[in-house]
């Protein structure tokens, strides 16, 4: 399922948060109150948020107003596979995969409503690795971001 499909978002967000808590517990990671709150903020909507947007929310809630507060929490979430950085938007989105790291996501970005959906791009990554191997190149990391229109925005346009 992607963010563009009809679904119960509360269940979607709760499931992602529960997965993150389980993975953190299994790996012995500390999901501090600030880290947890940043993840909750990212999970509120299927869209990417800038670090300063996250920081503004934290400041209103009394959790700090210095940029390192948000950046440290976001770095932790990205490093541990609980969130992703969407390069095109210079923003962050919660990971919607059940893998919590170690997967090959692609991001579908609606240019009108700014919804960001994550999909598995394992087959795309495998094809890229096969094509580049013939040139003697080893792919270490990829980021696939597709900009376009979701179905709802396409119909409205």
N, CA, C and O atoms as a DFTB+ gen file, in Angstrom:
628 C
 N C O
     1  1       0.840      -1.180       0.000
     2  2       0.000       0.000       0.000
     3  2       0.884       1.241       0.000
     4  3       1.932       1.254       0.644
     5  1       0.472       2.279      -0.713
     6  2       1.210       3.529      -0.704
     7  2       0.369       4.614      -0.056
     8  3      -0.823       4.434       0.197
     9  1       1.008       5.736       0.205
    10  2       0.330       6.866       0.827
    11  2      -0.796       7.397      -0.038
    12  3      -1.687       8.083       0.462
    13  1      -0.771       7.089      -1.338
    14  2      -1.787       7.595      -2.245
    15  2      -3.080       6.790      -2.194
    16  3      -4.101       7.234      -2.719
    17  1      -3.054       5.632      -1.580
    18  2      -4.239       4.779      -1.488
    19  2      -5.046       5.141      -0.245
    20  3      -4.498       5.618       0.748
    21  1      -6.344       4.908      -0.314
    22  2      -7.202       5.125       0.846
    23  2      -6.821       4.137       1.950
    24  3      -6.701       2.938       1.701
    25  1      -6.633       4.637       3.152
    26  2      -6.303       3.767       4.273
    27  2      -6.567       4.507       5.578
    28  3      -6.763       5.722       5.590
    29  1      -6.569       3.765       6.658
    30  2      -6.726       4.347       7.987
    31  2      -5.347       4.829       8.418
    32  3      -4.505       4.030       8.826
    33  1      -5.119       6.134       8.328
    34  2      -3.775       6.651       8.585
    35  2      -3.361       6.465      10.041
    36  3      -2.176       6.282      10.320
    37  1      -4.303       6.507      10.966
    38  2      -3.956       6.306      12.367
    39  2      -3.360       4.913      12.569
    40  3      -2.373       4.754      13.288
    41  1      -3.960       3.908      11.934
    42  2      -3.415       2.543      12.025
    43  2      -2.056       2.456      11.358
    44  3      -1.148       1.799      11.869
    45  1      -1.915       3.112      10.227
    46  2      -0.658       3.146       9.476
    47  2       0.459       3.738      10.349
    48  3       1.537       3.155      10.461
    49  1       0.197       4.886      10.959
    50  2       1.190       5.557      11.801
    51  2       1.501       4.739      13.045
    52  3       2.661       4.615      13.436
    53  1       0.466       4.179      13.671
    54  2       0.676       3.351      14.864
    55  2       1.536       2.134      14.550
    56  3       2.408       1.773      15.340
    57  1       1.300       1.501      13.409
    58  2       2.072       0.320      13.018
    59  2       3.532       0.691      12.789
    60  3       4.429      -0.040      13.208
    61  1       3.779       1.815      12.129
    62  2       5.158       2.255      11.872
    63  2       5.867       2.584      13.182
    64  3       7.036       2.241      13.355
    65  1       5.172       3.246      14.101
    66  2       5.777       3.574      15.393
    67  2       6.058       2.307      16.192
    68  3       7.113       2.195      16.817
    69  1       5.142       1.364      16.181
    70  2       5.352       0.088      16.887
    71  2       6.541      -0.673      16.318
    72  3       7.336      -1.242      17.066
    73  1       6.665      -0.683      14.969
    74  2       7.825      -1.333      14.342
    75  2       9.115      -0.684      14.793
    76  3      10.076      -1.373      15.137
    77  1       9.143       0.646      14.795
    78  2      10.344       1.375      15.203
    79  2      10.702       1.072      16.655
    80  3      11.872       0.866      16.975
    81  1       9.709       1.045      17.527
    82  2       9.960       0.738      18.937
    83  2      10.524      -0.669      19.086
    84  3      11.457      -0.883      19.860
    85  1       9.965      -1.631      18.351
    86  2      10.452      -3.008      18.411
    87  2      11.875      -3.142      17.902
    88  3      12.698      -3.819      18.519
    89  1      12.165      -2.502      16.783
    90  2      13.518      -2.557      16.218
    91  2      14.505      -1.886      17.164
    92  3      15.598      -2.405      17.392
    93  1      14.129      -0.740      17.714
    94  2      15.016      -0.045      18.661
    95  2      15.296      -0.934      19.869
    96  3      16.438      -1.037      20.316
    97  1      14.278      -1.561      20.385
    98  2      14.443      -2.458      21.539
    99  2      15.348      -3.631      21.183
   100  3      16.249      -3.978      21.947
   101  1      15.110      -4.245      20.018
   102  2      15.908      -5.403      19.588
   103  2      17.374      -5.044      19.365
   104  3      18.261      -5.860      19.615
   105  1      17.626      -3.824      18.895
   106  2      19.000      -3.389      18.617
   107  2      19.661      -2.695      19.800
   108  3      20.832      -2.321      19.727
   109  1      18.922      -2.524      20.881
   110  2      19.472      -1.841      22.051
   111  2      19.646      -0.343      21.838
   112  3      20.543       0.270      22.417
   113  1      18.790       0.246      21.008
   114  2      18.859       1.673      20.727
   115  2      17.926       2.434      21.659
   116  3      16.897       1.911      22.088
   117  1      18.293       3.660      21.963
   118  2      17.452       4.491      22.827
   119  2      16.561       5.391      21.973
   120  3      17.043       6.282      21.273
   121  1      15.276       5.146      22.043
   122  2      14.304       6.008      21.391
   123  2      13.874       7.031      22.448
   124  3      12.829       6.901      23.085
   125  1      14.724       8.057      22.609
   126  2      14.503       9.074      23.640
   127  2      13.177       9.797      23.378
   128  3      12.605       9.672      22.295
   129  1      12.690      10.549      24.367
   130  2      11.437      11.287      24.146
   131  2      11.497      12.220      22.928
   132  3      10.514      12.326      22.194
   133  1      12.620      12.890      22.701
   134  2      12.723      13.792      21.551
   135  2      12.744      12.980      20.252
   136  3      12.055      13.342      19.298
   137  1      13.513      11.900      20.195
   138  2      13.568      11.067      18.995
   139  2      12.194      10.485      18.681
   140  3      11.753      10.479      17.531
   141  1      11.538      10.004      19.708
   142  2      10.198       9.427      19.522
   143  2       9.227      10.486      19.025
   144  3       8.436      10.233      18.116
   145  1       9.286      11.678      19.624
   146  2       8.359      12.739      19.215
   147  2       8.613      13.169      17.774
   148  3       7.666      13.429      17.032
   149  1       9.886      13.246      17.368
   150  2      10.203      13.603      15.983
   151  2       9.620      12.549      15.039
   152  3       9.049      12.891      14.003
   153  1       9.760      11.280      15.392
   154  2       9.181      10.223      14.557
   155  2       7.660      10.355      14.510
   156  3       7.060      10.204      13.446
   157  1       7.041      10.631      15.638
   158  2       5.587      10.822      15.658
   159  2       5.170      11.983      14.758
   160  3       4.168      11.894      14.049
   161  1       5.935      13.065      14.789
   162  2       5.637      14.222      13.944
   163  2       5.733      13.831      12.473
   164  3       4.867      14.191      11.675
   165  1       6.788      13.093      12.109
   166  2       6.955      12.656      10.720
   167  2       5.834      11.712      10.290
   168  3       5.456      11.681       9.119
   169  1       5.312      10.952      11.230
   170  2       4.261       9.987      10.918
   171  2       2.865      10.599      10.828
   172  3       1.924       9.923      10.414
   173  1       2.720      11.852      11.204
   174  2       1.393      12.474      11.196
   175  2       0.785      12.555       9.801
   176  3      -0.433      12.473       9.648
   177  1       1.623      12.716       8.792
   178  2       1.140      12.825       7.414
   179  2       2.117      12.110       6.495
   180  3       3.281      11.905       6.841
   181  1       1.634      11.738       5.336
   182  2       2.518      11.149       4.332
   183  2       3.102      12.279       3.492
   184  3       2.721      12.481       2.339
   185  1       4.020      12.999       4.088
   186  2       4.736      14.033       3.361
   187  2       6.082      14.236       4.045
   188  3       6.291      13.807       5.180
   189  1       6.972      14.883       3.346
   190  2       8.284      15.150       3.915
   191  2       8.245      16.500       4.627
   192  3       7.538      17.421       4.218
   193  1       9.026      16.588       5.703
   194  2       9.084      17.822       6.477
   195  2      10.535      18.263       6.596
   196  3      11.439      17.444       6.760
   197  1      10.737      19.570       6.510
   198  2      12.068      20.123       6.703
   199  2      12.449      20.099       8.176
   200  3      11.587      20.046       9.053
   201  1      13.733      20.138       8.432
   202  2      14.224      20.092       9.812
   203  2      13.702      21.261      10.639
   204  3      13.391      21.101      11.820
   205  1      13.606      22.432      10.022
   206  2      13.132      23.592      10.782
   207  2      11.632      23.504      11.061
   208  3      11.161      24.030      12.069
   209  1      10.892      22.857      10.197
   210  2       9.470      22.626      10.454
   211  2       9.304      21.694      11.662
   212  3       8.442      21.910      12.515
   213  1      10.141      20.662      11.716
   214  2      10.130      19.745      12.858
   215  2      10.559      20.502      14.113
   216  3       9.946      20.353      15.170
   217  1      11.610      21.312      13.999
   218  2      12.105      22.080      15.142
   219  2      11.031      23.022      15.680
   220  3      10.881      23.157      16.894
   221  1      10.291      23.668      14.799
   222  2       9.214      24.562      15.244
   223  2       8.196      23.811      16.083
   224  3       7.729      24.319      17.102
   225  1       7.851      22.609      15.660
   226  2       6.892      21.792      16.416
   227  2       7.465      21.418      17.786
   228  3       6.760      21.473      18.794
   229  1       8.745      21.039      17.817
   230  2       9.382      20.681      19.087
   231  2       9.417      21.880      20.030
   232  3       9.167      21.740      21.228
   233  1       9.726      23.056      19.493
   234  2       9.809      24.260      20.313
   235  2       8.466      24.600      20.940
   236  3       8.396      24.957      22.116
   237  1       7.398      24.489      20.153
   238  2       6.052      24.769      20.664
   239  2       5.711      23.815      21.805
   240  3       5.012      24.188      22.747
   241  1       6.207      22.585      21.716
   242  2       5.918      21.566      22.725
   243  2       6.927      21.581      23.873
   244  3       6.880      20.717      24.748
   245  1       7.844      22.561      23.875
   246  2       8.810      22.697      24.957
   247  2       9.932      21.673      24.942
   248  3      10.507      21.365      25.986
   249  1      10.248      21.143      23.765
   250  2      11.280      20.098      23.675
   251  2      12.590      20.629      23.101
   252  3      13.447      19.841      22.701
   253  1      12.756      21.923      23.054
   254  2      14.002      22.516      22.565
   255  2      13.763      23.355      21.335
   256  3      12.884      23.066      20.523
   257  1      14.579      24.423      21.206
   258  2      14.406      25.293      20.046
   259  2      15.714      25.564      19.321
   260  3      15.773      26.448      18.467
   261  1      16.754      24.823      19.645
   262  2      18.031      24.957      18.951
   263  2      18.092      23.923      17.823
   264  3      17.715      22.770      18.031
   265  1      18.558      24.315      16.635
   266  2      18.601      23.387      15.497
   267  2      19.233      22.025      15.786
   268  3      18.740      21.021      15.272
   269  1      20.304      21.943      16.586
   270  2      20.876      20.609      16.833
   271  2      19.889      19.610      17.445
   272  3      20.038      18.403      17.255
   273  1      18.896      20.096      18.166
   274  2      17.900      19.203      18.773
   275  2      17.192      18.409      17.680
   276  3      17.090      17.184      17.759
   277  1      16.705      19.109      16.667
   278  2      15.988      18.441      15.567
   279  2      16.955      17.634      14.717
   280  3      16.666      16.487      14.378
   281  1      18.105      18.216      14.364
   282  2      19.043      17.527      13.483
   283  2      19.585      16.241      14.106
   284  3      19.743      15.241      13.405
   285  1      19.869      16.248      15.389
   286  2      20.364      15.026      16.046
   287  2      19.303      13.929      16.023
   288  3      19.600      12.769      15.738
   289  1      18.077      14.306      16.322
   290  2      16.995      13.314      16.310
   291  2      16.762      12.786      14.897
   292  3      16.603      11.581      14.705
   293  1      16.740      13.671      13.914
   294  2      16.545      13.245      12.525
   295  2      17.701      12.358      12.057
   296  3      17.473      11.353      11.384
   297  1      18.935      12.721      12.406
   298  2      20.096      11.901      12.034
   299  2      19.978      10.503      12.624
   300  3      20.235       9.514      11.937
   301  1      19.591      10.415      13.893
   302  2      19.405       9.116      14.536
   303  2      18.353       8.300      13.793
   304  3      18.562       7.119      13.514
   305  1      17.234       8.921      13.474
   306  2      16.148       8.203      12.799
   307  2      16.576       7.727      11.412
   308  3      16.242       6.611      11.014
   309  1      17.304       8.553      10.677
   310  2      17.768       8.168       9.341
   311  2      18.820       7.066       9.439
   312  3      18.740       6.068       8.723
   313  1      19.798       7.238      10.314
   314  2      20.869       6.249      10.460
   315  2      20.349       4.879      10.844
   316  3      20.954       3.865      10.495
   317  1      19.249       4.838      11.550
   318  2      18.717       3.563      12.021
   319  2      17.529       3.067      11.203
   320  3      16.871       2.099      11.582
   321  1      17.256       3.731      10.081
   322  2      16.231       3.254       9.161
   323  2      14.803       3.561       9.563
   324  3      13.879       2.953       9.024
   325  1      14.588       4.480      10.489
   326  2      13.238       4.832      10.911
   327  2      12.678       5.990      10.087
   328  3      11.474       6.244      10.099
   329  1      13.551       6.681       9.381
   330  2      13.156       7.807       8.532
   331  2      14.122       7.855       7.344
   332  3      15.172       7.213       7.344
   333  1      13.733       8.631       6.339
   334  2      14.560       8.818       5.147
   335  2      14.687      10.306       4.861
   336  3      13.804      11.100       5.186
   337  1      15.796      10.660       4.251
   338  2      15.949      12.025       3.758
   339  2      15.539      12.024       2.286
   340  3      16.045      11.229       1.493
   341  1      14.628      12.910       1.934
   342  2      14.197      13.056       0.550
   343  2      15.011      14.224      -0.010
   344  3      14.742      15.389       0.285
   345  1      16.004      13.885      -0.818
   346  2      16.961      14.876      -1.308
   347  2      16.293      16.011      -2.074
   348  3      16.599      17.182      -1.845
   349  1      15.384      15.669      -2.980
   350  2      14.753      16.674      -3.837
   351  2      14.072      17.759      -3.014
   352  3      14.063      18.925      -3.410
   353  1      13.509      17.389      -1.885
   354  2      12.767      18.328      -1.045
   355  2      13.600      18.863       0.114
   356  3      13.153      19.741       0.852
   357  1      14.817      18.331       0.275
   358  2      15.662      18.669       1.421
   359  2      14.842      18.534       2.706
   360  3      14.784      19.438       3.539
   361  1      14.216      17.368       2.825
   362  2      13.294      17.134       3.929
   363  2      13.340      15.658       4.333
   364  3      14.056      14.857       3.732
   365  1      12.572      15.323       5.348
   366  2      12.589      13.988       5.923
   367  2      11.183      13.405       5.947
   368  3      10.195      14.126       6.090
   369  1      11.114      12.095       5.805
   370  2       9.842      11.388       5.876
   371  2      10.037      10.109       6.681
   372  3      11.110       9.508       6.654
   373  1       9.012       9.704       7.385
   374  2       9.086       8.471       8.166
   375  2       9.153       7.276       7.226
   376  3       8.514       7.265       6.174
   377  1       9.930       6.272       7.614
   378  2      10.020       5.039       6.832
   379  2       8.712       4.275       6.984
   380  3       8.224       4.073       8.096
   381  1       8.154       3.856       5.862
   382  2       6.901       3.099       5.873
   383  2       7.114       1.617       5.611
   384  3       6.155       0.848       5.544
   385  1       8.366       1.219       5.463
   386  2       8.677      -0.181       5.190
   387  2       8.724      -0.976       6.486
   388  3       9.048      -0.440       7.547
   389  1       8.403      -2.235       6.390
   390  2       8.498      -3.095       7.568
   391  2       9.931      -3.558       7.800
   392  3      10.211      -4.237       8.788
   393  1      10.840      -3.193       6.895
   394  2      12.241      -3.631       6.997
   395  2      13.054      -2.808       7.984
   396  3      14.030      -3.317       8.535
   397  1      12.691      -1.561       8.225
   398  2      13.429      -0.653       9.113
   399  2      14.915      -0.643       8.796
   400  3      15.741      -0.983       9.643
   401  1      15.241      -0.263       7.610
   402  2      16.634      -0.192       7.175
   403  2      16.976      -1.385       6.324
   404  3      16.299      -2.411       6.385
   405  1      18.014      -1.263       5.534
   406  2      18.456      -2.384       4.723
   407  2      17.576      -2.676       3.526
   408  3      17.678      -3.759       2.951
   409  1      16.715      -1.754       3.129
   410  2      15.885      -1.967       1.960
   411  2      16.208      -0.899       0.916
   412  3      16.960       0.037       1.188
   413  1      15.652      -1.040      -0.241
   414  2      15.924      -0.112      -1.336
   415  2      14.650       0.658      -1.656
   416  3      13.881       0.238      -2.520
   417  1      14.412       1.775      -0.976
   418  2      13.180       2.516      -1.228
   419  2      13.287       3.448      -2.429
   420  3      14.371       3.897      -2.801
   421  1      12.148       3.719      -3.013
   422  2      12.004       4.773      -4.007
   423  2      10.901       5.686      -3.475
   424  3       9.965       5.224      -2.823
   425  1      11.014       6.962      -3.753
   426  2      10.039       7.916      -3.250
   427  2       9.257       8.513      -4.407
   428  3       9.830       9.016      -5.373
   429  1       7.929       8.446      -4.288
   430  2       7.019       9.018      -5.271
   431  2       6.518      10.320      -4.657
   432  3       5.854      10.311      -3.621
   433  1       6.837      11.430      -5.297
   434  2       6.537      12.748      -4.748
   435  2       5.518      13.443      -5.647
   436  3       5.791      13.695      -6.821
   437  1       4.348      13.749      -5.097
   438  2       3.348      14.488      -5.863
   439  2       3.722      15.969      -5.832
   440  3       3.835      16.567      -4.761
   441  1       3.911      16.546      -6.999
   442  2       4.369      17.929      -7.067
   443  2       3.286      18.938      -6.664
   444  3       3.600      20.100      -6.406
   445  1       2.017      18.512      -6.606
   446  2       0.957      19.438      -6.206
   447  2       0.628      19.349      -4.720
   448  3       0.674      20.360      -4.018
   449  1       0.301      18.167      -4.234
   450  2      -0.107      18.036      -2.825
   451  2       1.067      17.731      -1.891
   452  3       0.905      17.727      -0.671
   453  1       2.234      17.479      -2.456
   454  2       3.456      17.214      -1.705
   455  2       3.430      15.908      -0.901
   456  3       4.275      15.701      -0.030
   457  1       2.467      15.030      -1.191
   458  2       2.445      13.721      -0.555
   459  2       3.661      12.938      -1.031
   460  3       4.036      12.997      -2.202
   461  1       4.267      12.205      -0.106
   462  2       5.422      11.368      -0.431
   463  2       5.062       9.931      -0.082
   464  3       4.718       9.624       1.059
   465  1       5.145       9.063      -1.069
   466  2       4.896       7.636      -0.853
   467  2       6.212       6.890      -1.020
   468  3       7.019       7.214      -1.893
   469  1       6.413       5.909      -0.189
   470  2       7.611       5.070      -0.268
   471  2       7.212       3.739      -0.892
   472  3       6.202       3.143      -0.517
   473  1       8.012       3.281      -1.844
   474  2       7.758       1.969      -2.423
   475  2       9.069       1.196      -2.477
   476  3      10.151       1.782      -2.460
   477  1       8.958      -0.103      -2.540
   478  2      10.133      -0.950      -2.625
   479  2      10.700      -0.873      -4.041
   480  3       9.978      -1.056      -5.021
   481  1      11.993      -0.601      -4.133
   482  2      12.649      -0.486      -5.441
   483  2      13.787      -1.496      -5.576
   484  3      14.783      -1.238      -6.252
   485  1      13.628      -2.646      -4.927
   486  2      14.671      -3.668      -4.981
   487  2      14.977      -4.081      -6.412
   488  3      16.142      -4.246      -6.774
   489  1      13.941      -4.250      -7.230
   490  2      14.166      -4.678      -8.611
   491  2      14.875      -3.589      -9.414
   492  3      15.710      -3.897     -10.264
   493  1      14.552      -2.317      -9.156
   494  2      15.244      -1.222      -9.839
   495  2      16.719      -1.171      -9.435
   496  3      17.598      -0.976     -10.275
   497  1      16.971      -1.348      -8.155
   498  2      18.356      -1.336      -7.673
   499  2      19.137      -2.500      -8.269
   500  3      20.287      -2.329      -8.675
   501  1      18.527      -3.685      -8.326
   502  2      19.197      -4.855      -8.895
   503  2      19.532      -4.622     -10.366
   504  3      20.615      -4.987     -10.823
   505  1      18.608      -4.016     -11.104
   506  2      18.861      -3.720     -12.518
   507  2      20.001      -2.713     -12.664
   508  3      20.859      -2.868     -13.533
   509  1      20.011      -1.702     -11.833
   510  2      21.077      -0.703     -11.868
   511  2      22.432      -1.345     -11.555
   512  3      23.424      -1.084     -12.235
   513  1      22.458      -2.178     -10.529
   514  2      23.710      -2.851     -10.154
   515  2      24.207      -3.765     -11.270
   516  3      25.409      -3.834     -11.530
   517  1      23.299      -4.455     -11.921
   518  2      23.692      -5.339     -13.024
   519  2      24.251      -4.522     -14.187
   520  3      25.266      -4.893     -14.777
   521  1      23.593      -3.416     -14.514
   522  2      24.053      -2.573     -15.629
   523  2      25.397      -1.905     -15.326
   524  3      26.244      -1.799     -16.213
   525  1      25.596      -1.462     -14.110
   526  2      26.846      -0.771     -13.780
   527  2      28.000      -1.743     -13.556
   528  3      29.162      -1.374     -13.722
   529  1      27.690      -2.965     -13.184
   530  2      28.753      -3.963     -12.973
   531  2      29.529      -4.209     -14.258
   532  3      30.738      -4.442     -14.222
   533  1      28.842      -4.159     -15.389
   534  2      29.528      -4.383     -16.668
   535  2      30.532      -3.264     -16.970
   536  3      31.443      -3.447     -17.776
   537  1      30.362      -2.108     -16.321
   538  2      31.301      -0.997     -16.482
   539  2      32.361      -1.010     -15.388
   540  3      33.192      -0.105     -15.307
   541  1      32.328      -2.052     -14.538
   542  2      33.294      -2.141     -13.449
   543  2      32.982      -1.224     -12.282
   544  3      33.864      -0.895     -11.490
   545  1      31.735      -0.813     -12.176
   546  2      31.325       0.099     -11.109
   547  2      30.479      -0.651     -10.093
   548  3      29.594      -1.422     -10.466
   549  1      30.747      -0.427      -8.810
   550  2      29.977      -1.045      -7.743
   551  2      29.099       0.014      -7.078
   552  3      29.604       0.989      -6.520
   553  1      27.808      -0.181      -7.143
   554  2      26.855       0.747      -6.515
   555  2      26.869       0.501      -5.011
   556  3      26.686      -0.630      -4.561
   557  1      27.085       1.549      -4.243
   558  2      27.066       1.436      -2.785
   559  2      25.787       2.000      -2.184
   560  3      25.324       1.535      -1.142
   561  1      25.223       2.996      -2.841
   562  2      24.018       3.627      -2.311
   563  2      23.255       4.260      -3.459
   564  3      23.853       4.831      -4.371
   565  1      21.942       4.159      -3.416
   566  2      21.103       4.824      -4.415
   567  2      19.951       5.535      -3.723
   568  3      19.501       5.139      -2.648
   569  1      19.498       6.576      -4.359
   570  2      18.292       7.255      -3.919
   571  2      17.452       7.468      -5.171
   572  3      17.882       8.131      -6.115
   573  1      16.270       6.907      -5.170
   574  2      15.375       7.046      -6.314
   575  2      14.190       7.894      -5.882
   576  3      13.459       7.550      -4.953
   577  1      14.021       9.014      -6.583
   578  2      12.931       9.928      -6.286
   579  2      12.224      10.266      -7.587
   580  3      12.845      10.763      -8.526
   581  1      10.942       9.999      -7.642
   582  2      10.150      10.283      -8.839
   583  2       9.164      11.402      -8.524
   584  3       8.392      11.311      -7.569
   585  1       9.197      12.447      -9.325
   586  2       8.304      13.583      -9.167
   587  2       7.180      13.465     -10.190
   588  3       7.435      13.206     -11.366
   589  1       5.955      13.651      -9.755
   590  2       4.821      13.539     -10.665
   591  2       3.535      13.946      -9.981
   592  3       3.531      14.774      -9.070
   593  1       2.454      13.359     -10.428
   594  2       1.136      13.659      -9.867
   595  2       0.490      12.394      -9.334
   596  3       0.504      11.358      -9.999
   597  1      -0.075      12.472      -8.142
   598  2      -0.839      11.348      -7.614
   599  2      -2.181      11.299      -8.361
   600  3      -2.533      12.236      -9.077
   601  1      -2.905      10.225      -8.191
   602  2      -4.185      10.052      -8.892
   603  2      -5.171      11.172      -8.558
   604  3      -5.849      11.686      -9.447
   605  1      -5.253      11.550      -7.287
   606  2      -6.206      12.581      -6.887
   607  2      -5.876      13.921      -7.531
   608  3      -6.775      14.626      -7.990
   609  1      -4.603      14.277      -7.570
   610  2      -4.197      15.547      -8.180
   611  2      -4.324      15.500      -9.702
   612  3      -4.632      16.512     -10.332
   613  1      -4.087      14.334     -10.288
   614  2      -4.251      14.176     -11.737
   615  2      -5.697      14.409     -12.133
   616  3      -5.979      15.076     -13.129
   617  1      -6.621      13.851     -11.340
   618  2      -8.053      14.028     -11.622
   619  2      -8.471      15.480     -11.455
   620  3      -9.275      15.993     -12.233
   621  1      -7.924      16.144     -10.439
   622  2      -8.278      17.532     -10.168
   623  2      -7.712      18.478     -11.225
   624  3      -8.295      19.523     -11.513
   625  1      -6.577      18.100     -11.795
   626  2      -5.916      18.966     -12.799
   627  2      -6.572      18.824     -14.081
   628  3      -6.171      19.464     -15.053
